[in-house]
XYZ file of C-alpha atoms in Angstrom:
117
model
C 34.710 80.610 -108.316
C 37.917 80.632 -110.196
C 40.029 77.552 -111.617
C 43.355 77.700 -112.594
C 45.748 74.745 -113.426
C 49.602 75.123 -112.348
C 52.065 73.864 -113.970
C 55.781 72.763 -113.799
C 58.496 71.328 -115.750
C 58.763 67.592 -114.713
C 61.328 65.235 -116.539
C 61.833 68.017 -118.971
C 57.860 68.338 -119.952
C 55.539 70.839 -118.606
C 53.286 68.793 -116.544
C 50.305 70.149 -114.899
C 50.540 70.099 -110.774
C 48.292 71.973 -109.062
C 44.247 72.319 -109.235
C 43.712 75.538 -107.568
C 39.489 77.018 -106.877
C 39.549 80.599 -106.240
C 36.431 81.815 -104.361
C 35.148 84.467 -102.191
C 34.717 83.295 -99.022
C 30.801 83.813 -99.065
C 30.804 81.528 -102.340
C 31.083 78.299 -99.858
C 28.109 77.363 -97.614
C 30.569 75.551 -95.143
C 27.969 73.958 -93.408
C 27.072 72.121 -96.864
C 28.196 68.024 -96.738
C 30.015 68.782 -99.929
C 30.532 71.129 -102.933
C 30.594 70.189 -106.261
C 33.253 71.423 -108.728
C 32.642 71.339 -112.780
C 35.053 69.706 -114.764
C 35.338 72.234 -117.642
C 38.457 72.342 -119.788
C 40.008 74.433 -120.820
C 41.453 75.606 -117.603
C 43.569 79.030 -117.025
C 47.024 77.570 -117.561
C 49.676 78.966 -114.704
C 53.157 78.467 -113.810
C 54.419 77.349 -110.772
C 55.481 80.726 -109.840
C 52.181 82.811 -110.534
C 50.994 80.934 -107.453
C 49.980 83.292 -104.929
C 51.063 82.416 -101.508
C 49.288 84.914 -99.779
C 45.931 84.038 -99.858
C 45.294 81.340 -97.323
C 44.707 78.029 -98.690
C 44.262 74.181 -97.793
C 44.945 71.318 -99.299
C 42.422 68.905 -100.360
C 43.380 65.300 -100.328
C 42.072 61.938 -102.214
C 39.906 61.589 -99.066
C 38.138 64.774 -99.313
C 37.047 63.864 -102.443
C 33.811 62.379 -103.814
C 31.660 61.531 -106.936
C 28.058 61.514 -107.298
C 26.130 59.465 -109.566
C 23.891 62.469 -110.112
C 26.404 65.017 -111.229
C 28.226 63.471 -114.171
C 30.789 66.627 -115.022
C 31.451 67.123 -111.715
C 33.736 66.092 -108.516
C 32.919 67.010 -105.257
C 35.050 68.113 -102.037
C 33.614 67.115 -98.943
C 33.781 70.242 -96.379
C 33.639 68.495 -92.930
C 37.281 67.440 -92.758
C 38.991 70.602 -94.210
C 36.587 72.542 -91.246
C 37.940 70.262 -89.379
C 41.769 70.305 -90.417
C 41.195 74.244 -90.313
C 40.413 74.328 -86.980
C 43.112 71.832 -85.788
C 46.222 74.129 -87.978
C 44.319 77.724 -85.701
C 42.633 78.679 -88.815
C 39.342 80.007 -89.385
C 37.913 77.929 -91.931
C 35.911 80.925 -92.813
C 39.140 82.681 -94.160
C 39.726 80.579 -96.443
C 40.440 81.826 -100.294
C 41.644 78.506 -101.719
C 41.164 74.900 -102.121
C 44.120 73.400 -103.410
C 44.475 69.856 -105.183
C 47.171 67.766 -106.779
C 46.194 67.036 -110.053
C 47.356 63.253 -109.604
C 44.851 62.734 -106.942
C 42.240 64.238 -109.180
C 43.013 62.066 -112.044
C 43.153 59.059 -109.359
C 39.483 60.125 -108.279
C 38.281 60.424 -111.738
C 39.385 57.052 -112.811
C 37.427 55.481 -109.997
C 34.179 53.741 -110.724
C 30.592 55.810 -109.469
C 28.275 52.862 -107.499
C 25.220 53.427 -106.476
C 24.150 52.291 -103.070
């Protein structure tokens, strides 16, 4: 697995943007509730323009999202509803190169308290 960071110029300032994991596609057990993603700076700074388009990618929203009490360090992305978002744009999940996050929602998740139930 691969992190990079993309940024752009916002208000003058480059801002970062873009949270990007890299993988091979037989580094993700999609039948796994969740993966869980290291927090480790520094990150491979990119430019908005060193994105690469053509591997396929999806989104991964605030929702997808999760922390775990147990893995200080570390966010996690819960796989059911990208499968499921996959499936629902006619894309194999199993293609899938990228997972691709705004950094705003990952600073929003980050913020949020960890309870345990």
């Amino acid at each position: 697995m691969k992190i990079a960071v993309y940024y752009e110029y916002f208000e003058g300032q480059l801002a970062p943007f873009k949270y990007v994991i890299t993988f091979r596609q037989s580094e993700i057990d999609w039948d796994r509730y969740a993966i869980y993603v290291p927090i480790d700076a520094p990150f491979q700074r990119l430019e908005s323009e060193d994105f690469n388009p053509s591997s396929l990618g999806i989104s991964v929203t605030l929702d997808d999202m999760t922390l775990h009490s147990d893995k200080a360090g570390k966010f996690g992305i819960r796989l059911a509803p990208l499968k499921i978002r996959a499936i629902e744009g006619g894309v194999d999940f199993r293609d899938i190169e990228q997972l691709i996050i705004q950094v705003a929602d990952l600073e929003e998740l980050l913020q949020m308290n960890v309870f345990i139930a």
